PDB file of C-alpha atoms in Angstrom:
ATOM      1  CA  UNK A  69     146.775 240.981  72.429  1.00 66.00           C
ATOM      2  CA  UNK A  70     145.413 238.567  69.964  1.00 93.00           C
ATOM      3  CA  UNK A  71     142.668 237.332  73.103  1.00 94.00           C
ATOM      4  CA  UNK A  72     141.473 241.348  73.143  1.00 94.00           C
ATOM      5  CA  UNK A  73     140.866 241.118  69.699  1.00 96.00           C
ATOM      6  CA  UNK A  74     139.194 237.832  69.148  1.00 96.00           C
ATOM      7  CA  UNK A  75     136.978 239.116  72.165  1.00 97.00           C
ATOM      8  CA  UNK A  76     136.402 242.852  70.835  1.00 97.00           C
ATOM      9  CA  UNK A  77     135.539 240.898  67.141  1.00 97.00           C
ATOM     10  CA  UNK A  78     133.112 238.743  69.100  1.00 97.00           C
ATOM     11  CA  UNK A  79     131.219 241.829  70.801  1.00 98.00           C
ATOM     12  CA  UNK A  80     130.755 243.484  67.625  1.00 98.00           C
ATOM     13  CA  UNK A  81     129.647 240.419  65.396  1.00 98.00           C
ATOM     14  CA  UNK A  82     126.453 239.977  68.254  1.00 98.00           C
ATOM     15  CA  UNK A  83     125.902 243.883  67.818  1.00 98.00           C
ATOM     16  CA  UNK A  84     126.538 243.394  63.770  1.00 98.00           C
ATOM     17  CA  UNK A  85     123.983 240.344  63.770  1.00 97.00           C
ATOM     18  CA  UNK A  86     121.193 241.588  66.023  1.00 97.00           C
ATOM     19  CA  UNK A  87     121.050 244.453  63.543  1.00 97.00           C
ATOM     20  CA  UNK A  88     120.853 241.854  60.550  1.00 97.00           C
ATOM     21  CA  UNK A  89     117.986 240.423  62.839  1.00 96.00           C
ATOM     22  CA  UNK A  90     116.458 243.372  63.027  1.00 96.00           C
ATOM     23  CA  UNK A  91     116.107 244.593  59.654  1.00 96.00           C
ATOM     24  CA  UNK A  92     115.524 241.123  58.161  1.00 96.00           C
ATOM     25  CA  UNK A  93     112.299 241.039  60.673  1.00 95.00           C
ATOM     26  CA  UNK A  94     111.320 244.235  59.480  1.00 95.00           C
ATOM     27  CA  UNK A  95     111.344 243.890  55.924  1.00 95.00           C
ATOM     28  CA  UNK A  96     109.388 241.153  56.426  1.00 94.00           C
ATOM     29  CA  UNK A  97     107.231 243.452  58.674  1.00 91.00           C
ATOM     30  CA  UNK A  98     106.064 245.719  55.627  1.00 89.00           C
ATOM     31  CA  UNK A  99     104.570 242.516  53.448  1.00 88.00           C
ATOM     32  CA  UNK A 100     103.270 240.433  56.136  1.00 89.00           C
ATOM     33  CA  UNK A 101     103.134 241.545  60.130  1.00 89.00           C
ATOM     34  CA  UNK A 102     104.238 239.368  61.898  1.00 90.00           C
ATOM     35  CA  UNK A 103     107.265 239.975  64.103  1.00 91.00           C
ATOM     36  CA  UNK A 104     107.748 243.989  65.176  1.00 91.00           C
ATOM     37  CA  UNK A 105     103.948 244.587  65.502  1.00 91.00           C
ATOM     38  CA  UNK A 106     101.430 244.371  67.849  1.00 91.00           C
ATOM     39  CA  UNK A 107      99.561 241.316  68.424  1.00 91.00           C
ATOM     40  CA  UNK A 108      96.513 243.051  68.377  1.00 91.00           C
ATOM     41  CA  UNK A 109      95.452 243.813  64.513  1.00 90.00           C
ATOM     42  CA  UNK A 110      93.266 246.089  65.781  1.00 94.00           C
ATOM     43  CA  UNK A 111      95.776 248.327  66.811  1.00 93.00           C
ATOM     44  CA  UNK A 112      98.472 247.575  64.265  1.00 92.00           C
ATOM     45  CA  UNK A 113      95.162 248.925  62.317  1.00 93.00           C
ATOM     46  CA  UNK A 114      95.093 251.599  64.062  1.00 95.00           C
ATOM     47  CA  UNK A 115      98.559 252.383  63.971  1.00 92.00           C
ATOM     48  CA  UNK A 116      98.248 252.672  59.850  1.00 91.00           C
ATOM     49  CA  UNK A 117      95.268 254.623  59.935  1.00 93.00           C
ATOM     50  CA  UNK A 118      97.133 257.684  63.294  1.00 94.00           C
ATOM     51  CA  UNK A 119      98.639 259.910  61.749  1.00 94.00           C
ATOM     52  CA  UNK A 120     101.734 261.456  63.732  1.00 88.00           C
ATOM     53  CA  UNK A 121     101.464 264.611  65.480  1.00 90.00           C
ATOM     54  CA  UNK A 122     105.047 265.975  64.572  1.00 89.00           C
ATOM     55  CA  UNK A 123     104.479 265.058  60.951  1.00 88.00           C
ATOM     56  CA  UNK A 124     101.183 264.680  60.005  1.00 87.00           C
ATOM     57  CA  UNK A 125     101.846 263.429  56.086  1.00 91.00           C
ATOM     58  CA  UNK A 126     102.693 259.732  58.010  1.00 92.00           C
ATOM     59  CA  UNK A 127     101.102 257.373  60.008  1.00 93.00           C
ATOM     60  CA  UNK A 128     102.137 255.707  63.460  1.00 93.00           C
ATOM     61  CA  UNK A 129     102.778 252.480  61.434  1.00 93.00           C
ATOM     62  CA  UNK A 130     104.846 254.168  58.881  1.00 92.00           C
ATOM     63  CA  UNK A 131     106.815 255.910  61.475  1.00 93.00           C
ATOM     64  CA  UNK A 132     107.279 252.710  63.437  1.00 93.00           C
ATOM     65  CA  UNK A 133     108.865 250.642  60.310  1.00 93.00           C
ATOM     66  CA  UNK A 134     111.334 253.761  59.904  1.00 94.00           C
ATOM     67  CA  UNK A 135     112.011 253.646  63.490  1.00 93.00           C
ATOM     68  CA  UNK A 136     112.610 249.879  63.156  1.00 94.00           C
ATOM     69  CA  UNK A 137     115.105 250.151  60.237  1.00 95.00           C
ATOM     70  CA  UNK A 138     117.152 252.664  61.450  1.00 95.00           C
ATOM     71  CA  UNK A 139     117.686 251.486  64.777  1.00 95.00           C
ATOM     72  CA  UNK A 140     118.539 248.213  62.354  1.00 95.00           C
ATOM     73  CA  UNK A 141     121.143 250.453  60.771  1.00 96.00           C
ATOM     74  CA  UNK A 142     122.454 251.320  64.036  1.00 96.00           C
ATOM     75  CA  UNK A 143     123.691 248.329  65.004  1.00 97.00           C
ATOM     76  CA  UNK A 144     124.943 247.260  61.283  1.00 97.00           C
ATOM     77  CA  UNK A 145     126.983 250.867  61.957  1.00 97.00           C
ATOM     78  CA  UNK A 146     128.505 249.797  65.408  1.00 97.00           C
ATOM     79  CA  UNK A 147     129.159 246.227  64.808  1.00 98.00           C
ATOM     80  CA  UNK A 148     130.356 246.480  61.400  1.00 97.00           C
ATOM     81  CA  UNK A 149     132.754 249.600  61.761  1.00 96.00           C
ATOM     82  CA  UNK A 150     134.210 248.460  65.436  1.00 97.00           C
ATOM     83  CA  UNK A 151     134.212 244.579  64.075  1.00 97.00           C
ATOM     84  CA  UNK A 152     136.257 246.200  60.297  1.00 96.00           C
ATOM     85  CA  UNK A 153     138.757 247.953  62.570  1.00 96.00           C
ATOM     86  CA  UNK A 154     139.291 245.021  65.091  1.00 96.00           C
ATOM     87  CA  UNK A 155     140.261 243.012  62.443  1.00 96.00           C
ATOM     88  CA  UNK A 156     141.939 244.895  59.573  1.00 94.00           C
ATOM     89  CA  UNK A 157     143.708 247.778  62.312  1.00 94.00           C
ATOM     90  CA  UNK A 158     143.058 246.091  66.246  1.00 95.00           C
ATOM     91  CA  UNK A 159     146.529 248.235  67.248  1.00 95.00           C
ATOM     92  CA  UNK A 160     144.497 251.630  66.284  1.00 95.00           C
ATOM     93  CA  UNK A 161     141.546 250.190  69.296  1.00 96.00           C
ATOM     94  CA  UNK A 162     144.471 249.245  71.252  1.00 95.00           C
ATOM     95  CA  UNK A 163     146.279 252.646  71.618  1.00 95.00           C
ATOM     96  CA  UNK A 164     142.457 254.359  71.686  1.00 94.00           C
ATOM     97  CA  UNK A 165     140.984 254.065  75.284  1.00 95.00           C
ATOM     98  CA  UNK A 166     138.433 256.352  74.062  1.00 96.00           C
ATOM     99  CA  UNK A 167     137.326 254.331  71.362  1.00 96.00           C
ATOM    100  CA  UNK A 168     137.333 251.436  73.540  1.00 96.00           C
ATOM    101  CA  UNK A 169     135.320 253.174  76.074  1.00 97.00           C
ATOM    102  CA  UNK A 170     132.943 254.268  73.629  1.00 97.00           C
ATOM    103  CA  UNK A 171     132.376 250.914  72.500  1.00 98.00           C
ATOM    104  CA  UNK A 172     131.574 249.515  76.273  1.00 98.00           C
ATOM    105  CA  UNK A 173     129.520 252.827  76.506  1.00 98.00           C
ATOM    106  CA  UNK A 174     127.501 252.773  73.519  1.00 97.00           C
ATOM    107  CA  UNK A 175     126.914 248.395  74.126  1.00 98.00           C
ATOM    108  CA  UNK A 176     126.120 249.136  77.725  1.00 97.00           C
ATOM    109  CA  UNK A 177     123.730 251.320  76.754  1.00 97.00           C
ATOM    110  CA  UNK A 178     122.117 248.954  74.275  1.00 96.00           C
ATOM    111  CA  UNK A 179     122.260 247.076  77.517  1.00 97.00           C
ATOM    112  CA  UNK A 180     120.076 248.990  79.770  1.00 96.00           C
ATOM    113  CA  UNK A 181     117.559 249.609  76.852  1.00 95.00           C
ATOM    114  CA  UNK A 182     117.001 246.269  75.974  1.00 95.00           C
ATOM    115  CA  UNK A 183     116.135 245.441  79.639  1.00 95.00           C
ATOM    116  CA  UNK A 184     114.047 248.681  80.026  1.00 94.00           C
ATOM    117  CA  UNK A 185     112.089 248.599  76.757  1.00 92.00           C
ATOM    118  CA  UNK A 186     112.890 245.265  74.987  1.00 87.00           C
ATOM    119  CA  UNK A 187     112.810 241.626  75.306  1.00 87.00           C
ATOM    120  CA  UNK A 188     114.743 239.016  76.718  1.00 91.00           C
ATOM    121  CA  UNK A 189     116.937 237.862  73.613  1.00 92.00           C
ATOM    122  CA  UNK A 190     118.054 241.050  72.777  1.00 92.00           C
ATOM    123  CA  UNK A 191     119.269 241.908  76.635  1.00 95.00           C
ATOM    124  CA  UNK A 192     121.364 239.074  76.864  1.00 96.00           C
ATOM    125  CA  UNK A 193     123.180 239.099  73.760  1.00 97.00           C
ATOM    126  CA  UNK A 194     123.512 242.958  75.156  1.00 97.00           C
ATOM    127  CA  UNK A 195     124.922 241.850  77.404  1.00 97.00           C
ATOM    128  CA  UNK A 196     127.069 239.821  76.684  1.00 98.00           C
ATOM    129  CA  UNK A 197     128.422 241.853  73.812  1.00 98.00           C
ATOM    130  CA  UNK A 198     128.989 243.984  76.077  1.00 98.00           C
ATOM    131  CA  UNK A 199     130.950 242.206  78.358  1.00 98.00           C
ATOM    132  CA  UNK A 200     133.141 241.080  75.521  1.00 98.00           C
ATOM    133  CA  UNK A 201     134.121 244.922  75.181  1.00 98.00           C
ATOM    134  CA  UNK A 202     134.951 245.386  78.549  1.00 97.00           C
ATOM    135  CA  UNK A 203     136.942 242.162  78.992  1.00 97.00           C
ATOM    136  CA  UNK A 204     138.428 243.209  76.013  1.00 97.00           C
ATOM    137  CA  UNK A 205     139.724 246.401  77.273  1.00 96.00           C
ATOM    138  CA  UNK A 206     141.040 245.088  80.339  1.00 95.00           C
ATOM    139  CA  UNK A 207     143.089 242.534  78.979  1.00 95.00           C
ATOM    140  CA  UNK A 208     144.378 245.389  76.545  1.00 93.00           C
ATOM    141  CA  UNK A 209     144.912 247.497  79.838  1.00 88.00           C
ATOM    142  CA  UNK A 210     146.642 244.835  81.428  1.00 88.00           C
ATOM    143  CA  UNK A 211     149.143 243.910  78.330  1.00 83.00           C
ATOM    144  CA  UNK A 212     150.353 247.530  78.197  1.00 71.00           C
TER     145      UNK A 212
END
């Protein structure tokens, strides 16, 4: 049982520190542009100057940091709360095959969006978070 947990830790510390990623190259977004923007300036000028149909009172830009952080927070949520319970409480993921399943759910979809929308850096360590949850389940499968 102790391999299902090292590898369940190990899936959510990749989804824990892509989120750290993430909102460390944000904040550094709103002082100096230089990660989460377009390369163009034009349009990242453009983007502060649209203002959003659904909510006029902000811009594209604005909208697009706040879209940025709380996908950040996201993954801080996942990783930290499944990573907390893996190691204070692993027997409560254990005897869960829902949680489990949620967690290879939730990383595979991660997954599939970061291949769809994203880059390459983010899809593999996706991925392989993801395959860390599923391994992880099947050795807890197989150990009951």
């Amino acid at each position: 049982m102790r391999f299902a947990q090292l590898l369940f830790v190990i899936a959510a510390v990749i989804f824990f520190v892509l989120g750290v990623i993430h909102v460390v190259l944000t904040m550094r977004d709103l002082y100096d542009p230089r990660y989460l923007t377009p390369t163009d300036d034009a349009v990242r000028q453009a983007m502060t100057e649209a203002r959003l149909r659904l909510a006029p009172v902000t811009t594209i830009w604005r909208a697009w940091v706040g879209f940025n952080f709380s996908h950040s927070l996201g993954l801080l949520v996942f990783g930290g709360i499944l990573g907390g319970l893996a190691l204070y409480d692993f027997r409560l993921i254990a005897n869960s095959f829902a949680l489990q399943v949620a967690a290879v759910v939730v990383a595979g979809t991660y997954t599939v969006l970061a291949l769809r929308f994203w880059f390459a850096v983010p899809a593999a360590a996706a991925a392989c978070g993801t395959l860390a949850f599923l391994a992880s389940t099947v050795v807890i499968g197989v150990s009951k």
